[in-house]
Amino acid sequence: MRRTWSSVYPWLLVGVACVVIPQLRHAQGPGLYELDTHILDNGLTVSISPSATSPMVAIQAWVRVGSADDPPSKAGLAHLVEHLLFKGSRHYRSGELAGVIERAGGEVNAWTSPDQTVFHAVVRRAYFPEALEALSDTLVEPRFEPGELERERSVVLQELRHGGGTVERLLGKCLLSTAFLMHPYRRPVIGSEDTLSAIAVRDVADLYRGFYVGPNLTLVIAGDVDREDVLRRVALRFGGLPAARPPRRSIREPAQGTPRVAVVEHTAPGARLAIAFPAPALRDPEVAALEVAAVVLSQRASFAAVAGGDAGPTGYVRALHDASLFVVEAAPAPAALAAAVTGLLRELRGLSQDLEQQELERAQAALELERERQLETVQGRARALGWHAAMTGDAGFERVHAERVRRLRRGEVSAALARQVVAERASVAAVVPRSWRGRRVFAQAAPARVRKALPPARQRPVAQERRHVLPNGMTLLVRRDPGARLVAMRAAWAGGVRLEEDRTSGAAAMLARLLSRGCGKRRAAEVASRLDELGGSLEGVVGRNSFGASAEWLSDSWRDGLELMADCLLAPRLDEVEVASVRRQLLGELAAQATRPGRRALQVFLRALYGGHPYHRDVLGTEQSLARLSRNALRELYQQRFPVSSLALAVVGDVDPDEVVALVSARFASAPRRVAPAVTVTPPSFAGRPQTEREVYAYLDDPAQAHLVVGFPGATVAGPERLPLEVLGAALGGQSGRLFLELRERRGLAYQVAVHVTEGLDPGYLAIHVACAPDKLDEVHAVIRQELERLLGDGLTEDEAQRARNYVIGAHDTAMQRRSAVAAAMAYHEVYGLPWQLWQEHAQKVASLDAPALLAVARAHLRWDLAVTATVRPEAASPEAARRGQRGARRKASVPSGDEPRSRSGRARAGGPR
């Protein structure tokens, strides 16, 4: 019996100046490809993946418009526009585009999906210029003739009549229209006879003008090409697209509360069955877990035996931009439909409760092989990169997703299935023969059959919480939460960067990496093997204010997991070979961070804002400090700085609090009571200067990009301004925030606009971070100042305040779905001297912040006499260069070129205030 699977990857689903802002540059590594992403003046994104291994070059244009953007009465419009774009442009008559590409030894085609329209060509590298010119003419200067519209309408109607009735298409239409009741994903891409007949030339032109604009198009070019040549040609050929903001749909599918069933008839003798469950959009890490689950199912013999026939059942993730579906399909005999529903769902439930490590590894290997085969060809690589760019806004997300798949553990896959595969969210679609008389009975009985196969989890009791202090001073926090089969643990000490000195900078980062690299009698490889056996995860974590470890276990292995975690906390080996390995790893990360101008801009800002305070340091340390940190020095620091007496351990999951107390006491109570040496940290001083701001800068080798950070002192973890600053950050940042709308959407001045709000045991900061072209820096800064002055003068409107409050509450509640986040909040609040249950009051406190209260905090913190503006830019665009070229220019504070900041912003996973 043949077994197949599908994944979220797309191949399984049906004269202007160039402002270059390299957003991503991936060196060769896993996946064996390079990627550079740039943006033109008109907002068009260009992703280039050069490779000399093939004589071919792939060109793909991904336009973010699909059938979900069609007006309801004109369904099929986006697909019809795709057809018409091949029917003539300014320099090419109908059919000539294909001729140009075929004469170049290549091929050209296009497709339309619910979210995108894609035009793709592959040619021999010598013909790349001609192919790019022809494709650009088609997309930038098309002609829409009434006669061509009628001819293509006729072609599409024939396609609809001849291909729309296949079993596969019927099943797909039936499933989408059942799973989505409000969202336009429920409509067929091709439309219907009525909607196609209603489309006029003006409708075609309106859709083209609205969506075929620079900011809505990503051009992907893969193959043996020169980056600079590509950018020059693309700027010349595609620079004519307007920089207008495209329309954006805002329909949201309501939550599903009961099983749905739909059955359609067909002339074919067999039956087809699909069962779908709503799933998150692609950026959510859960999608990778569901994809692996689909492969595991498809590889299981018991799953293959559910339905007979030549084709076995299959599982896949149908990833869409706004939402996704986790789907299982089968082709049983009509009389076996009901049994197939039960069998498929029981297999899903069984996988959520029992996944073997060997099964996980086989699935991961299969997906990696599938990915490598796709990346092997230039057209496959372009398609993968283009799809991720269109779906997430980031072509580099292809690697992020692949890494997520590679790093998955059993518990994460099982937990994802348990969360998503719920009876009340199931949609059942079936295609049956017209001659079958059991249709009505099947449809009526299916909801009850779904509920029986997927019984609800036990009624979730009120969480039981307990705080217990051991005789040696260690604090244990337990929360019994049986909603999932995961148990999360977080061990935390106050520490991190804040308690380091220049000579020990990076020590906490090294120790965090070393905690799980050997403990007790187990060396690093043995710890890794034990983690695989338990199906759990264990890693050290470090931030600006904290140090500790994070772990997750399945509910049947948490006791053994606790033993392993205790070994790592009480007796880390710190083997010399591992110390050397971690040092090399951190040095490599420091070197990599040096190539990221955004990180560098933030580091320049932090040095200017904090001066000698420890918060100016990189979590990873420096090359000099890492070189000085020996095994003995690290051991001494660990023993002195992190005694068990100061430790807070939080355990969250389906556990008995009394049992946890007993087990933790047995493992940790023997540790002596000892207080860490006191360290006095002088709070940072933010001396104000009337009506001005401090400006600092550093040079950047790349002449075509710049990063700007405008920041202000923030709040402490216990300060009353902490939550108001979070809300203000949301009101300014985000895709509907003031700064994003003004800088990115309305004026097109910047590619990246973000607002960072962080707090600590000492005051944190609110920082506005913008990536733009060097010649746009002054205008960007002026707009930021203008928008902040408007905020300080008039405050937020109540609508803005409500949107920002809702966003902050929603982001917090989304994060706190995970028991690991709850455990982190409990542990960090405890070690920071806050009430350990404070996280439960977040929504109430944020909801109480009205516009006047937010305005008062803004006026207290967003003061220009406290502001620091940091830029990294080419030397030719620096204030120093301006002073050399223009005597008497306005004086600015700067970092002397001989003392240019070289520290990089480090990667830290504190899980709480950093």
PDB file of C-alpha atoms in Angstrom, residues 356-585:
ATOM      1  CA  GLU A 356       8.281   7.239  19.639  1.00  0.00           C
ATOM      2  CA  GLN A 357      11.634   8.968  19.260  1.00  0.00           C
ATOM      3  CA  GLN A 358      12.465   6.791  16.255  1.00  0.00           C
ATOM      4  CA  GLU A 359       9.229   7.868  14.540  1.00  0.00           C
ATOM      5  CA  LEU A 360      10.071  11.517  15.124  1.00  0.00           C
ATOM      6  CA  GLU A 361      13.551  11.137  13.687  1.00  0.00           C
ATOM      7  CA  ARG A 362      12.266   9.303  10.596  1.00  0.00           C
ATOM      8  CA  ALA A 363       9.770  12.056   9.928  1.00  0.00           C
ATOM      9  CA  GLN A 364      12.379  14.780  10.390  1.00  0.00           C
ATOM     10  CA  ALA A 365      14.740  12.969   8.016  1.00  0.00           C
ATOM     11  CA  ALA A 366      11.980  12.588   5.428  1.00  0.00           C
ATOM     12  CA  LEU A 367      11.154  16.293   5.550  1.00  0.00           C
ATOM     13  CA  GLU A 368      14.816  17.258   5.348  1.00  0.00           C
ATOM     14  CA  LEU A 369      15.251  15.052   2.275  1.00  0.00           C
ATOM     15  CA  GLU A 370      12.134  16.566   0.728  1.00  0.00           C
ATOM     16  CA  ARG A 371      13.488  20.060   1.392  1.00  0.00           C
ATOM     17  CA  GLU A 372      16.928  19.302  -0.033  1.00  0.00           C
ATOM     18  CA  ARG A 373      15.383  17.917  -3.199  1.00  0.00           C
ATOM     19  CA  GLN A 374      13.401  21.125  -3.569  1.00  0.00           C
ATOM     20  CA  LEU A 375      16.448  23.336  -3.016  1.00  0.00           C
ATOM     21  CA  GLU A 376      18.493  21.307  -5.493  1.00  0.00           C
ATOM     22  CA  THR A 377      17.072  23.182  -8.509  1.00  0.00           C
ATOM     23  CA  VAL A 378      17.084  26.940  -8.985  1.00  0.00           C
ATOM     24  CA  GLN A 379      13.345  26.989  -9.702  1.00  0.00           C
ATOM     25  CA  GLY A 380      12.624  24.906  -6.613  1.00  0.00           C
ATOM     26  CA  ARG A 381      14.734  27.159  -4.426  1.00  0.00           C
ATOM     27  CA  ALA A 382      13.092  30.284  -5.843  1.00  0.00           C
ATOM     28  CA  ARG A 383       9.679  28.809  -5.186  1.00  0.00           C
ATOM     29  CA  ALA A 384      10.453  27.930  -1.583  1.00  0.00           C
ATOM     30  CA  LEU A 385      11.964  31.365  -0.888  1.00  0.00           C
ATOM     31  CA  GLY A 386       9.197  33.233  -2.683  1.00  0.00           C
ATOM     32  CA  TRP A 387       6.467  31.365  -0.867  1.00  0.00           C
ATOM     33  CA  HIS A 388       7.945  32.058   2.547  1.00  0.00           C
ATOM     34  CA  ALA A 389       8.427  35.717   1.608  1.00  0.00           C
ATOM     35  CA  ALA A 390       4.801  36.026   0.509  1.00  0.00           C
ATOM     36  CA  MET A 391       3.480  34.171   3.543  1.00  0.00           C
ATOM     37  CA  THR A 392       5.636  35.755   6.265  1.00  0.00           C
ATOM     38  CA  GLY A 393       7.273  38.809   4.705  1.00  0.00           C
ATOM     39  CA  ASP A 394      10.681  37.151   5.004  1.00  0.00           C
ATOM     40  CA  ALA A 395      12.287  34.862   2.409  1.00  0.00           C
ATOM     41  CA  GLY A 396      14.765  33.793   5.081  1.00  0.00           C
ATOM     42  CA  PHE A 397      11.927  32.239   7.047  1.00  0.00           C
ATOM     43  CA  GLU A 398      12.471  29.141   4.900  1.00  0.00           C
ATOM     44  CA  ARG A 399      15.497  28.376   7.048  1.00  0.00           C
ATOM     45  CA  VAL A 400      13.727  29.313  10.258  1.00  0.00           C
ATOM     46  CA  HIS A 401      10.972  26.825   9.522  1.00  0.00           C
ATOM     47  CA  ALA A 402      13.442  24.096   8.538  1.00  0.00           C
ATOM     48  CA  GLU A 403      15.377  24.639  11.765  1.00  0.00           C
ATOM     49  CA  ARG A 404      12.176  24.416  13.771  1.00  0.00           C
ATOM     50  CA  VAL A 405      11.419  21.062  12.159  1.00  0.00           C
ATOM     51  CA  ARG A 406      14.958  19.880  12.875  1.00  0.00           C
ATOM     52  CA  ARG A 407      14.851  20.846  16.566  1.00  0.00           C
ATOM     53  CA  LEU A 408      11.418  19.456  17.448  1.00  0.00           C
ATOM     54  CA  ARG A 409      11.054  17.084  20.366  1.00  0.00           C
ATOM     55  CA  ARG A 410       8.416  14.452  20.954  1.00  0.00           C
ATOM     56  CA  GLY A 411       6.568  16.391  23.598  1.00  0.00           C
ATOM     57  CA  GLU A 412       6.166  19.425  21.345  1.00  0.00           C
ATOM     58  CA  VAL A 413       4.618  17.353  18.556  1.00  0.00           C
ATOM     59  CA  SER A 414       2.238  15.529  20.894  1.00  0.00           C
ATOM     60  CA  ALA A 415       1.256  18.751  22.649  1.00  0.00           C
ATOM     61  CA  ALA A 416       0.544  20.520  19.350  1.00  0.00           C
ATOM     62  CA  LEU A 417      -1.762  17.699  18.265  1.00  0.00           C
ATOM     63  CA  ALA A 418      -3.522  17.698  21.616  1.00  0.00           C
ATOM     64  CA  ARG A 419      -4.185  21.439  21.317  1.00  0.00           C
ATOM     65  CA  GLN A 420      -5.393  21.410  17.717  1.00  0.00           C
ATOM     66  CA  VAL A 421      -7.194  18.081  17.290  1.00  0.00           C
ATOM     67  CA  VAL A 422     -10.392  18.811  19.220  1.00  0.00           C
ATOM     68  CA  ALA A 423     -13.780  17.350  18.287  1.00  0.00           C
ATOM     69  CA  GLU A 424     -15.666  20.652  18.342  1.00  0.00           C
ATOM     70  CA  ARG A 425     -13.241  22.149  15.810  1.00  0.00           C
ATOM     71  CA  ALA A 426     -13.417  19.302  13.274  1.00  0.00           C
ATOM     72  CA  SER A 427     -14.709  19.809   9.729  1.00  0.00           C
ATOM     73  CA  VAL A 428     -15.592  16.618   7.831  1.00  0.00           C
ATOM     74  CA  ALA A 429     -15.942  16.700   4.031  1.00  0.00           C
ATOM     75  CA  ALA A 430     -16.846  13.698   1.881  1.00  0.00           C
ATOM     76  CA  VAL A 431     -17.379  13.046  -1.813  1.00  0.00           C
ATOM     77  CA  VAL A 432     -19.610  10.019  -2.434  1.00  0.00           C
ATOM     78  CA  PRO A 433     -21.124   8.286  -5.497  1.00  0.00           C
ATOM     79  CA  ARG A 434     -24.563   9.473  -6.493  1.00  0.00           C
ATOM     80  CA  SER A 435     -25.746   5.887  -6.343  1.00  0.00           C
ATOM     81  CA  TRP A 436     -24.842   5.526  -2.653  1.00  0.00           C
ATOM     82  CA  ARG A 437     -27.888   5.628  -0.418  1.00  0.00           C
ATOM     83  CA  GLY A 438     -26.083   6.129   2.850  1.00  0.00           C
ATOM     84  CA  ARG A 439     -25.270   9.811   2.354  1.00  0.00           C
ATOM     85  CA  ARG A 440     -27.883  11.250   4.694  1.00  0.00           C
ATOM     86  CA  VAL A 441     -27.285   8.744   7.471  1.00  0.00           C
ATOM     87  CA  PHE A 442     -23.527   9.345   7.322  1.00  0.00           C
ATOM     88  CA  ALA A 443     -23.931  13.124   7.473  1.00  0.00           C
ATOM     89  CA  GLN A 444     -26.330  12.955  10.413  1.00  0.00           C
ATOM     90  CA  ALA A 445     -24.218  10.518  12.428  1.00  0.00           C
ATOM     91  CA  ALA A 446     -20.793  12.031  11.707  1.00  0.00           C
ATOM     92  CA  PRO A 447     -20.756  14.721  14.472  1.00  0.00           C
ATOM     93  CA  ALA A 448     -21.512  12.122  17.156  1.00  0.00           C
ATOM     94  CA  ARG A 449     -18.879   9.821  15.694  1.00  0.00           C
ATOM     95  CA  VAL A 450     -16.304  12.632  15.803  1.00  0.00           C
ATOM     96  CA  ARG A 451     -17.102  13.395  19.445  1.00  0.00           C
ATOM     97  CA  LYS A 452     -16.879   9.717  20.376  1.00  0.00           C
ATOM     98  CA  ALA A 453     -13.483   9.298  18.683  1.00  0.00           C
ATOM     99  CA  LEU A 454     -12.154  12.504  20.258  1.00  0.00           C
ATOM    100  CA  PRO A 455     -13.610  12.638  23.761  1.00  0.00           C
ATOM    101  CA  PRO A 456     -12.999  15.953  25.530  1.00  0.00           C
ATOM    102  CA  ALA A 457     -10.134  16.214  27.928  1.00  0.00           C
ATOM    103  CA  ARG A 458     -10.986  15.957  31.555  1.00  0.00           C
ATOM    104  CA  GLN A 459     -12.765  19.035  32.846  1.00  0.00           C
ATOM    105  CA  ARG A 460      -9.944  21.367  33.629  1.00  0.00           C
ATOM    106  CA  PRO A 461      -9.971  22.011  37.357  1.00  0.00           C
ATOM    107  CA  VAL A 462      -9.014  25.268  38.951  1.00  0.00           C
ATOM    108  CA  ALA A 463      -5.239  25.349  38.974  1.00  0.00           C
ATOM    109  CA  GLN A 464      -3.703  24.422  42.305  1.00  0.00           C
ATOM    110  CA  GLU A 465      -0.768  26.587  43.293  1.00  0.00           C
ATOM    111  CA  ARG A 466       1.707  26.270  46.103  1.00  0.00           C
ATOM    112  CA  ARG A 467       4.779  28.122  47.339  1.00  0.00           C
ATOM    113  CA  HIS A 468       7.203  26.154  49.519  1.00  0.00           C
ATOM    114  CA  VAL A 469      10.510  27.328  50.977  1.00  0.00           C
ATOM    115  CA  LEU A 470      13.070  24.646  51.801  1.00  0.00           C
ATOM    116  CA  PRO A 471      15.093  24.916  55.040  1.00  0.00           C
ATOM    117  CA  ASN A 472      18.148  26.011  53.049  1.00  0.00           C
ATOM    118  CA  GLY A 473      16.227  28.973  51.580  1.00  0.00           C
ATOM    119  CA  MET A 474      15.449  27.591  48.101  1.00  0.00           C
ATOM    120  CA  THR A 475      11.960  28.563  46.899  1.00  0.00           C
ATOM    121  CA  LEU A 476       9.710  26.081  45.089  1.00  0.00           C
ATOM    122  CA  LEU A 477       6.639  27.258  43.156  1.00  0.00           C
ATOM    123  CA  VAL A 478       4.184  24.650  41.857  1.00  0.00           C
ATOM    124  CA  ARG A 479       1.128  25.092  39.676  1.00  0.00           C
ATOM    125  CA  ARG A 480      -0.977  22.031  38.891  1.00  0.00           C
ATOM    126  CA  ASP A 481      -2.375  22.573  35.401  1.00  0.00           C
ATOM    127  CA  PRO A 482      -3.513  19.333  33.717  1.00  0.00           C
ATOM    128  CA  GLY A 483      -4.634  20.920  30.456  1.00  0.00           C
ATOM    129  CA  ALA A 484      -1.809  19.317  28.441  1.00  0.00           C
ATOM    130  CA  ARG A 485       0.646  16.448  28.761  1.00  0.00           C
ATOM    131  CA  LEU A 486       3.608  18.770  29.267  1.00  0.00           C
ATOM    132  CA  VAL A 487       5.387  19.714  32.476  1.00  0.00           C
ATOM    133  CA  ALA A 488       7.495  22.869  32.339  1.00  0.00           C
ATOM    134  CA  MET A 489      10.242  23.808  34.787  1.00  0.00           C
ATOM    135  CA  ARG A 490      12.162  27.054  35.198  1.00  0.00           C
ATOM    136  CA  ALA A 491      15.076  27.529  37.579  1.00  0.00           C
ATOM    137  CA  ALA A 492      16.117  31.136  38.141  1.00  0.00           C
ATOM    138  CA  TRP A 493      18.611  33.218  40.069  1.00  0.00           C
ATOM    139  CA  ALA A 494      18.982  36.970  40.014  1.00  0.00           C
ATOM    140  CA  GLY A 495      22.113  37.507  37.992  1.00  0.00           C
ATOM    141  CA  GLY A 496      23.056  37.751  34.341  1.00  0.00           C
ATOM    142  CA  VAL A 497      24.718  40.784  32.820  1.00  0.00           C
ATOM    143  CA  ARG A 498      23.712  43.069  35.685  1.00  0.00           C
ATOM    144  CA  LEU A 499      26.042  41.319  38.143  1.00  0.00           C
ATOM    145  CA  GLU A 500      29.016  40.947  35.797  1.00  0.00           C
ATOM    146  CA  GLU A 501      32.112  43.082  35.561  1.00  0.00           C
ATOM    147  CA  ASP A 502      34.145  43.904  32.485  1.00  0.00           C
ATOM    148  CA  ARG A 503      36.609  41.109  33.274  1.00  0.00           C
ATOM    149  CA  THR A 504      33.808  38.515  33.745  1.00  0.00           C
ATOM    150  CA  SER A 505      31.546  39.703  30.924  1.00  0.00           C
ATOM    151  CA  GLY A 506      30.006  36.687  29.206  1.00  0.00           C
ATOM    152  CA  ALA A 507      30.535  34.334  32.170  1.00  0.00           C
ATOM    153  CA  ALA A 508      26.813  33.803  32.695  1.00  0.00           C
ATOM    154  CA  ALA A 509      26.361  33.081  28.998  1.00  0.00           C
ATOM    155  CA  MET A 510      29.130  30.471  29.101  1.00  0.00           C
ATOM    156  CA  LEU A 511      27.722  28.865  32.227  1.00  0.00           C
ATOM    157  CA  ALA A 512      24.228  28.769  30.720  1.00  0.00           C
ATOM    158  CA  ARG A 513      25.523  26.869  27.703  1.00  0.00           C
ATOM    159  CA  LEU A 514      27.541  24.522  29.944  1.00  0.00           C
ATOM    160  CA  LEU A 515      24.761  23.537  32.349  1.00  0.00           C
ATOM    161  CA  SER A 516      23.390  20.845  30.031  1.00  0.00           C
ATOM    162  CA  ARG A 517      26.797  19.816  28.650  1.00  0.00           C
ATOM    163  CA  GLY A 518      27.617  17.320  31.327  1.00  0.00           C
ATOM    164  CA  CYS A 519      26.565  16.970  34.956  1.00  0.00           C
ATOM    165  CA  GLY A 520      27.179  14.526  37.741  1.00  0.00           C
ATOM    166  CA  LYS A 521      28.522  11.323  36.178  1.00  0.00           C
ATOM    167  CA  ARG A 522      27.135  12.090  32.729  1.00  0.00           C
ATOM    168  CA  ARG A 523      29.251  13.733  30.064  1.00  0.00           C
ATOM    169  CA  ALA A 524      27.702  15.980  27.406  1.00  0.00           C
ATOM    170  CA  ALA A 525      26.862  13.153  24.991  1.00  0.00           C
ATOM    171  CA  GLU A 526      25.246  11.145  27.765  1.00  0.00           C
ATOM    172  CA  VAL A 527      23.079  14.090  28.825  1.00  0.00           C
ATOM    173  CA  ALA A 528      21.957  14.537  25.208  1.00  0.00           C
ATOM    174  CA  SER A 529      21.173  10.826  24.949  1.00  0.00           C
ATOM    175  CA  ARG A 530      19.170  10.934  28.174  1.00  0.00           C
ATOM    176  CA  LEU A 531      17.176  13.907  26.884  1.00  0.00           C
ATOM    177  CA  ASP A 532      16.310  11.947  23.742  1.00  0.00           C
ATOM    178  CA  GLU A 533      15.213   8.979  25.847  1.00  0.00           C
ATOM    179  CA  LEU A 534      12.935  11.170  27.946  1.00  0.00           C
ATOM    180  CA  GLY A 535      11.631  13.163  24.976  1.00  0.00           C
ATOM    181  CA  GLY A 536      12.364  16.382  26.837  1.00  0.00           C
ATOM    182  CA  SER A 537      14.384  19.559  26.560  1.00  0.00           C
ATOM    183  CA  LEU A 538      16.821  21.199  28.984  1.00  0.00           C
ATOM    184  CA  GLU A 539      18.918  24.302  28.402  1.00  0.00           C
ATOM    185  CA  GLY A 540      20.531  27.102  30.333  1.00  0.00           C
ATOM    186  CA  VAL A 541      19.089  30.607  29.994  1.00  0.00           C
ATOM    187  CA  VAL A 542      20.633  33.995  30.659  1.00  0.00           C
ATOM    188  CA  GLY A 543      19.565  37.612  30.371  1.00  0.00           C
ATOM    189  CA  ARG A 544      20.397  41.056  31.655  1.00  0.00           C
ATOM    190  CA  ASN A 545      18.888  40.368  35.092  1.00  0.00           C
ATOM    191  CA  SER A 546      18.740  36.603  35.462  1.00  0.00           C
ATOM    192  CA  PHE A 547      20.413  33.247  35.046  1.00  0.00           C
ATOM    193  CA  GLY A 548      19.041  29.726  35.204  1.00  0.00           C
ATOM    194  CA  ALA A 549      17.690  26.795  33.260  1.00  0.00           C
ATOM    195  CA  SER A 550      14.524  25.869  31.381  1.00  0.00           C
ATOM    196  CA  ALA A 551      13.123  22.364  30.865  1.00  0.00           C
ATOM    197  CA  GLU A 552      10.053  20.671  29.413  1.00  0.00           C
ATOM    198  CA  TRP A 553       9.014  17.039  29.856  1.00  0.00           C
ATOM    199  CA  LEU A 554       6.111  14.798  29.003  1.00  0.00           C
ATOM    200  CA  SER A 555       3.802  14.117  31.924  1.00  0.00           C
ATOM    201  CA  ASP A 556       5.005  10.515  32.187  1.00  0.00           C
ATOM    202  CA  SER A 557       8.721  11.418  32.275  1.00  0.00           C
ATOM    203  CA  TRP A 558       8.862  14.621  34.353  1.00  0.00           C
ATOM    204  CA  ARG A 559      10.132  12.826  37.469  1.00  0.00           C
ATOM    205  CA  ASP A 560      13.187  11.504  35.606  1.00  0.00           C
ATOM    206  CA  GLY A 561      13.509  14.902  33.981  1.00  0.00           C
ATOM    207  CA  LEU A 562      13.565  16.602  37.367  1.00  0.00           C
ATOM    208  CA  GLU A 563      16.403  14.260  38.422  1.00  0.00           C
ATOM    209  CA  LEU A 564      18.419  15.226  35.369  1.00  0.00           C
ATOM    210  CA  MET A 565      17.745  18.925  35.873  1.00  0.00           C
ATOM    211  CA  ALA A 566      18.781  18.676  39.502  1.00  0.00           C
ATOM    212  CA  ASP A 567      22.052  17.028  38.491  1.00  0.00           C
ATOM    213  CA  CYS A 568      22.784  19.844  36.045  1.00  0.00           C
ATOM    214  CA  LEU A 569      22.006  22.570  38.603  1.00  0.00           C
ATOM    215  CA  LEU A 570      23.770  20.939  41.569  1.00  0.00           C
ATOM    216  CA  ALA A 571      26.778  19.380  39.830  1.00  0.00           C
ATOM    217  CA  PRO A 572      27.615  20.820  36.413  1.00  0.00           C
ATOM    218  CA  ARG A 573      30.812  19.202  35.161  1.00  0.00           C
ATOM    219  CA  LEU A 574      32.249  22.161  33.265  1.00  0.00           C
ATOM    220  CA  ASP A 575      34.582  19.814  31.408  1.00  0.00           C
ATOM    221  CA  GLU A 576      37.548  21.566  29.808  1.00  0.00           C
ATOM    222  CA  VAL A 577      36.663  20.312  26.329  1.00  0.00           C
ATOM    223  CA  GLU A 578      33.124  21.705  26.681  1.00  0.00           C
ATOM    224  CA  VAL A 579      34.392  25.018  28.040  1.00  0.00           C
ATOM    225  CA  ALA A 580      36.587  25.370  24.958  1.00  0.00           C
ATOM    226  CA  SER A 581      33.707  24.374  22.686  1.00  0.00           C
ATOM    227  CA  VAL A 582      31.315  26.900  24.232  1.00  0.00           C
ATOM    228  CA  ARG A 583      33.948  29.628  24.044  1.00  0.00           C
ATOM    229  CA  ARG A 584      34.381  28.985  20.304  1.00  0.00           C
ATOM    230  CA  GLN A 585      30.615  28.987  19.873  1.00  0.00           C
TER     231      GLN A 585
END
